[in-house]
């Protein structure tokens, strides 16, 4: 430990200033534009690199999956590092804080330790900006963190294309990432002892309770897939109602069934995209495609939701004389975080004036993949109105300051008392 007593305090205003500059650079009235693998995402990365250089962190590398790793050497370089991270990429027209808060807060922790005269942290501190957490272009979330966790299988992604019809391999290649080599990022996990992530809650729980921040118990499981319906395109004016094979109506009915199944199981179900062909007002839709996202904190319930949606889709397609095909996009089981670290995060959140008990995350985070391999904990900052994945996403500055203080204190505690040390 350095000459100073105790870990340094993170300058929360510095973190907020970095977030404001990032929003200025890659946001605007239409919301965040940092969709992964785009020029705006590269610009966000360049801003991060500049900040790292300004605090003297030169050890910055990009791994085979496109993740950015920045290392601040500790006194004992042979000990497993404490990793801090999240993601700079956003959904289209997203908010200023989803992911970015965690990366800039992690930068804030490195900045606090790198400050003149503070001395080195006990062990290496590593900041990771994970690539493509959102999966906005191809539907596959946690791309970079799953590569580090060793669960990324390029064969499962090979057929994925974006709205413009480009394959994931083509888009990654333009950013210097070879999809086939991305799993090699897993070799780095051995250098990590534990992982901490600060994130906005993205839901209404903390805001509704008037609480600023909390620890997080784990992430819900997800089943995500596409459904294709094949009916018959026909003339809107001449085709009698009982002679139609309307793929659009079948899709709409299935989307409503997704809602009903989610409510029946106490989970969440979303039809985030629904496309009709030929997609003109004078033709009955001959083809329809839906993208469905089902989530539940319990794996048994999640499996039951998937089964019920499949049964409903099969019934509806048959009733409307449409063909039905299902294409899996991605799934992850519910992931609990490390109990000891969650308790430490609860104590830190409580000391910062936040909620004393952890809450579950309905959203996925890179922490879910990292939790497969190392002890993980997260801290949430309250989201105003629970809105996220929208340009209206916002958090109160005082709530962010409390969450950043909790996160910095948690990082200090883990650095001095790594998980597994009595
Ligand atoms: O889908 C999610 O929950 C994450 O925001 N990508
Ligand atoms: Mn996120
Ligand atoms: Mn997100």
XYZ file of C-alpha atoms and ligand atoms in Angstrom:
430
model
C 0.000 0.000 0.000
C 1.200 3.504 -0.761
C 2.548 6.060 1.665
C -0.944 7.524 2.014
C -3.308 5.753 4.386
C -6.186 4.071 2.563
C -7.199 4.106 -1.094
C -7.474 7.488 -2.869
C -10.892 9.066 -3.355
C -12.190 9.071 -6.920
C -12.822 12.586 -8.268
C -16.489 12.180 -9.246
C -16.634 15.594 -10.897
C -13.768 14.500 -13.135
C -15.780 11.441 -14.155
C -18.851 13.585 -14.860
C -16.708 15.967 -16.932
C -15.382 13.052 -19.001
C -18.943 11.821 -19.553
C -20.041 15.299 -20.630
C -17.206 15.486 -23.154
C -18.034 12.011 -24.476
C -21.680 13.031 -24.894
C -20.588 16.217 -26.670
C -18.404 14.198 -29.046
C -20.670 11.228 -29.783
C -24.156 12.231 -28.634
C -26.539 15.027 -29.461
C -30.324 15.634 -29.701
C -30.711 12.248 -31.412
C -28.997 10.437 -28.539
C -25.765 8.456 -28.336
C -24.291 7.403 -31.685
C -21.610 5.034 -30.369
C -22.907 1.891 -32.067
C -20.005 -0.544 -32.024
C -17.656 -0.813 -34.990
C -18.695 2.663 -36.248
C -16.645 5.877 -36.582
C -18.375 7.376 -33.522
C -17.405 4.376 -31.399
C -13.793 4.706 -32.627
C -13.924 8.416 -31.708
C -15.092 7.494 -28.213
C -12.190 5.079 -27.906
C -9.777 7.786 -29.034
C -11.098 10.092 -26.299
C -10.486 7.320 -23.749
C -6.958 6.773 -25.056
C -6.263 10.490 -24.688
C -7.475 10.451 -21.089
C -5.322 7.426 -20.294
C -2.251 9.115 -21.775
C -2.981 12.233 -19.705
C -2.682 10.195 -16.475
C 0.463 8.435 -17.656
C -1.071 5.044 -18.478
C 0.851 3.897 -21.544
C 0.180 0.157 -21.373
C -2.897 0.149 -23.613
C -3.655 -2.806 -25.898
C -6.478 -4.093 -28.093
C -7.074 -7.825 -27.783
C -8.193 -10.243 -30.505
C -11.866 -9.496 -29.848
C -11.421 -5.720 -30.066
C -11.507 -5.093 -26.290
C -9.308 -2.231 -25.007
C -7.086 -3.081 -21.994
C -5.275 -0.339 -20.031
C -2.976 -1.410 -17.200
C -1.741 0.677 -14.257
C 1.089 -1.332 -12.695
C 0.765 -2.199 -9.008
C 3.363 -2.847 -6.346
C 3.000 -6.618 -6.824
C 2.815 -7.164 -10.594
C 2.693 -10.917 -10.133
C -0.598 -10.823 -8.193
C -3.909 -11.196 -10.095
C -5.075 -7.771 -11.214
C -8.263 -5.998 -10.239
C -10.188 -5.345 -13.476
C -12.615 -2.449 -13.799
C -14.722 -2.058 -16.897
C -17.849 -1.722 -18.966
C -18.534 -0.646 -22.555
C -18.353 2.564 -24.600
C -20.603 1.210 -27.326
C -24.266 2.246 -27.249
C -27.542 1.268 -28.835
C -28.652 3.542 -31.715
C -30.146 6.790 -30.313
C -29.094 5.570 -26.887
C -28.342 7.406 -23.672
C -25.171 9.096 -22.410
C -24.553 6.773 -19.450
C -25.226 3.119 -20.394
C -21.744 1.569 -20.368
C -19.938 4.900 -20.579
C -20.428 5.535 -16.855
C -18.574 2.330 -16.005
C -15.666 2.994 -18.343
C -15.235 6.606 -17.187
C -15.617 5.645 -13.513
C -12.984 2.944 -13.988
C -10.779 5.604 -15.579
C -11.492 7.740 -12.505
C -10.179 4.981 -10.235
C -6.983 4.662 -12.304
C -6.636 8.472 -12.249
C -6.961 8.535 -8.450
C -4.224 5.908 -8.017
C -1.999 7.465 -10.695
C -2.168 10.897 -9.049
C 1.164 12.414 -8.216
C 2.644 11.128 -5.008
C -0.022 8.582 -4.197
C 2.172 5.606 -4.903
C 1.087 2.475 -6.675
C -1.968 0.315 -5.997
C -1.116 -2.953 -4.205
C -1.761 -4.939 -7.431
C -2.187 -4.060 -11.090
C -5.323 -2.128 -11.922
C -6.732 -2.946 -15.365
C -9.417 -0.923 -17.145
C -11.295 -2.847 -19.871
C -13.568 -1.243 -22.443
C -15.389 -4.285 -23.805
C -16.268 -4.313 -27.505
C -19.889 -4.619 -28.622
C -21.622 -5.223 -25.301
C -24.893 -4.081 -26.862
C -24.909 -6.333 -29.902
C -26.892 -3.553 -31.624
C -25.898 -4.419 -35.177
C -26.053 -8.213 -35.042
C -28.224 -8.988 -32.000
C -25.455 -10.797 -30.154
C -24.754 -9.005 -26.826
C -21.569 -9.284 -24.722
C -19.351 -10.024 -27.739
C -16.033 -8.839 -26.264
C -16.627 -10.007 -22.706
C -17.769 -13.443 -23.882
C -14.495 -13.739 -25.812
C -12.546 -12.942 -22.622
C -14.732 -15.377 -20.643
C -14.124 -18.110 -23.226
C -17.753 -18.581 -24.302
C -17.565 -16.921 -27.747
C -17.988 -19.430 -30.598
C -17.411 -17.749 -33.995
C -19.391 -20.518 -35.720
C -22.539 -19.353 -33.874
C -22.100 -15.831 -35.260
C -21.022 -16.647 -38.798
C -24.456 -16.155 -40.339
C -25.348 -12.927 -38.524
C -25.864 -9.872 -40.736
C -26.758 -6.249 -39.930
C -29.675 -4.261 -41.394
C -27.565 -3.430 -44.443
C -26.884 -7.124 -45.040
C -23.207 -6.972 -44.052
C -21.922 -10.030 -42.180
C -20.390 -9.652 -38.720
C -17.074 -10.960 -40.069
C -16.959 -8.242 -42.753
C -17.746 -5.446 -40.267
C -15.248 -6.698 -37.672
C -12.583 -7.108 -40.322
C -12.854 -3.390 -41.175
C -12.094 -2.669 -37.510
C -9.080 -4.977 -37.480
C -10.830 -7.844 -35.705
C -10.669 -11.356 -37.184
C -13.824 -13.135 -35.974
C -12.094 -16.517 -36.064
C -9.277 -15.264 -33.813
C -11.530 -13.371 -31.355
C -11.724 -16.315 -28.881
C -7.970 -15.943 -28.271
C -8.854 -12.979 -26.016
C -9.636 -15.662 -23.421
C -5.936 -16.064 -22.696
C -6.034 -12.782 -20.716
C -8.527 -13.958 -18.101
C -5.763 -15.691 -16.145
C -4.250 -12.320 -15.232
C -7.496 -11.113 -13.590
C -8.316 -11.787 -9.934
C -11.695 -10.027 -9.761
C -13.876 -7.646 -11.776
C -15.996 -4.660 -10.705
C -18.446 -2.701 -12.858
C -20.365 0.513 -12.235
C -23.510 0.865 -14.330
C -26.809 2.711 -14.352
C -29.709 0.545 -13.180
C -31.670 1.177 -16.396
C -34.825 0.264 -14.493
C -37.165 2.050 -12.021
C -36.382 0.371 -8.665
C -33.846 2.791 -7.125
C -35.450 5.951 -8.498
C -38.903 4.908 -7.256
C -37.465 4.241 -3.787
C -35.567 7.534 -3.744
C -32.252 5.691 -3.480
C -29.048 6.838 -5.206
C -27.161 3.596 -5.675
C -27.016 -0.070 -4.739
C -25.089 -3.303 -5.120
C -26.279 -5.836 -7.719
C -27.027 -9.509 -6.979
C -26.724 -10.787 -10.565
C -28.191 -10.716 -14.098
C -31.379 -12.279 -15.479
C -31.167 -15.035 -18.085
C -32.001 -14.280 -21.740
C -33.425 -16.226 -24.679
C -33.176 -14.235 -27.915
C -34.324 -15.446 -31.376
C -35.798 -14.485 -34.738
C -39.094 -15.865 -36.118
C -39.833 -15.900 -39.856
C -43.387 -16.212 -41.160
C -44.153 -17.150 -44.772
C -47.665 -16.346 -45.993
C -48.720 -15.003 -49.383
C -48.338 -11.457 -50.619
C -51.482 -10.326 -52.379
C -53.424 -7.250 -53.455
C -54.837 -5.170 -50.592
C -57.911 -4.259 -52.619
C -58.889 -7.493 -54.335
C -58.062 -10.195 -51.791
C -61.109 -11.098 -49.682
C -60.394 -11.172 -45.923
C -60.982 -14.908 -45.643
C -58.638 -15.635 -48.575
C -55.552 -14.130 -47.014
C -52.378 -15.726 -45.680
C -51.315 -12.538 -43.926
C -47.837 -13.018 -42.421
C -48.059 -9.532 -40.891
C -51.117 -10.350 -38.825
C -49.567 -13.651 -37.740
C -46.473 -11.722 -36.600
C -48.566 -9.154 -34.767
C -50.529 -11.880 -32.970
C -47.281 -13.626 -31.966
C -45.886 -10.353 -30.617
C -48.977 -10.038 -28.406
C -48.497 -13.671 -27.332
C -44.917 -12.812 -26.265
C -46.350 -10.112 -24.004
C -48.919 -12.505 -22.534
C -46.357 -15.229 -21.814
C -44.022 -12.757 -20.108
C -46.805 -11.488 -17.852
C -47.936 -15.038 -17.037
C -44.427 -16.024 -15.865
C -43.467 -12.772 -14.129
C -40.647 -12.204 -16.622
C -40.207 -9.744 -19.480
C -40.722 -10.338 -23.199
C -40.007 -7.906 -25.993
C -40.562 -7.942 -29.754
C -37.934 -5.331 -30.532
C -38.189 -5.487 -34.287
C -40.924 -6.589 -36.675
C -40.442 -6.316 -40.444
C -43.007 -7.020 -43.185
C -42.479 -7.770 -46.871
C -43.157 -6.309 -49.339
C -43.901 -3.661 -46.715
C -46.184 -1.451 -48.804
C -49.699 -0.279 -47.933
C -51.265 -1.830 -51.054
C -50.093 -5.404 -50.407
C -50.950 -8.028 -47.811
C -47.637 -8.999 -46.138
C -46.381 -12.266 -47.593
C -43.427 -12.442 -45.251
C -42.730 -11.198 -41.715
C -39.779 -11.376 -39.348
C -39.768 -10.708 -35.585
C -36.837 -10.474 -33.172
C -37.857 -11.643 -29.688
C -36.060 -11.170 -26.344
C -37.280 -13.159 -23.301
C -35.790 -12.692 -19.802
C -36.278 -14.126 -16.336
C -34.059 -14.365 -13.221
C -35.014 -18.062 -12.870
C -33.752 -20.504 -15.512
C -36.745 -22.842 -15.156
C -39.222 -20.018 -15.722
C -37.161 -18.749 -18.653
C -37.302 -22.190 -20.261
C -41.063 -22.343 -19.688
C -41.494 -18.900 -21.286
C -39.564 -20.046 -24.355
C -41.710 -23.177 -24.633
C -44.957 -21.218 -24.309
C -43.927 -18.668 -26.948
C -42.964 -21.482 -29.333
C -46.338 -23.208 -28.763
C -48.241 -19.959 -29.349
C -46.254 -19.138 -32.493
C -46.867 -22.621 -33.923
C -50.609 -22.409 -33.229
C -50.959 -18.889 -34.689
C -48.939 -19.720 -37.814
C -51.074 -22.823 -38.454
C -54.334 -20.924 -37.917
C -53.227 -18.322 -40.456
C -51.802 -20.875 -42.897
C -48.294 -19.407 -42.650
C -44.966 -21.182 -42.597
C -42.893 -20.633 -39.441
C -39.120 -20.826 -38.926
C -37.137 -20.034 -35.760
C -33.526 -18.837 -35.796
C -31.685 -18.596 -32.451
C -29.700 -15.378 -31.940
C -28.254 -15.887 -28.486
C -29.011 -16.995 -24.951
C -27.386 -16.793 -21.512
C -28.509 -18.395 -18.266
C -29.175 -16.272 -15.140
C -25.797 -15.297 -13.641
C -25.405 -14.623 -9.878
C -22.455 -12.479 -8.706
C -19.909 -13.445 -6.038
C -21.665 -13.398 -2.622
C -18.658 -12.037 -0.706
C -18.065 -9.276 -3.249
C -21.785 -8.460 -3.351
C -21.693 -8.010 0.421
C -18.686 -5.713 0.072
C -20.567 -3.753 -2.599
C -23.615 -3.519 -0.331
C -21.460 -2.100 2.453
C -19.871 0.410 0.072
C -23.260 1.480 -1.325
C -24.686 1.841 2.169
C -21.702 3.927 3.335
C -22.205 6.160 0.292
C -25.782 6.763 1.390
C -27.331 4.296 -1.019
C -29.480 1.182 -0.613
C -28.091 -1.371 1.841
C -29.325 -4.458 -0.037
C -28.452 -5.553 -3.575
C -31.014 -5.555 -6.363
C -31.207 -7.910 -9.363
C -30.393 -6.694 -12.884
C -32.919 -7.189 -15.669
C -30.300 -5.883 -18.075
C -27.256 -7.831 -19.165
C -23.768 -6.553 -18.430
C -20.212 -7.558 -19.302
C -20.026 -8.500 -15.634
C -22.311 -11.469 -16.426
C -19.688 -13.035 -18.685
C -16.784 -12.139 -16.386
C -18.658 -13.730 -13.460
C -18.257 -17.121 -15.163
C -14.501 -16.944 -14.533
C -13.667 -14.523 -11.660
C -15.414 -13.036 -8.603
C -17.570 -10.128 -9.777
C -19.613 -7.338 -8.207
C -21.477 -4.351 -9.627
C -22.727 -1.030 -8.319
C -25.851 0.595 -9.804
C -26.627 4.305 -10.022
C -30.314 5.238 -10.087
C -31.874 5.938 -13.505
C -34.405 8.766 -13.681
C -37.784 7.164 -14.404
C -35.995 3.887 -15.122
C -35.525 4.959 -18.743
C -32.578 3.568 -20.737
C -31.749 2.493 -24.300
C -33.337 5.842 -25.187
C -32.070 9.406 -25.652
C -33.995 10.405 -22.488
C -31.721 8.205 -20.331
C -30.521 10.274 -17.382
C -29.288 10.090 -13.765
C -29.109 12.836 -11.153
C -25.536 14.120 -10.597
C -25.791 13.557 -6.842
C -26.832 9.945 -7.436
C -23.907 9.479 -9.822
C -21.515 11.012 -7.267
C -22.781 8.610 -4.581
C -22.457 5.632 -6.930
C -18.955 6.663 -7.995
C -17.938 7.066 -4.340
C -19.303 3.584 -3.573
C -17.527 2.122 -6.585
C -14.206 3.776 -5.715
C -14.449 2.584 -2.115
C -15.303 -0.946 -3.283
C -12.301 -0.960 -5.631
C -10.081 0.196 -2.762
C -11.444 -2.517 -0.487
C -10.944 -5.254 -3.094
C -7.419 -4.043 -3.864
C -6.419 -4.325 -0.241
C -8.539 -7.395 0.603
C -8.808 -9.487 -2.627
C -11.588 -12.106 -2.660
C -10.520 -15.332 -1.057
C -8.132 -13.682 1.407
C -9.358 -14.137 4.997
O -29.472 -6.409 -23.622
C -29.017 -5.900 -22.595
O -29.546 -6.069 -21.509
C -27.752 -5.066 -22.661
O -28.091 -3.727 -22.447
N -27.084 -5.240 -23.905
Mn -24.821 -1.518 -20.579
Mn -27.322 -1.366 -22.917
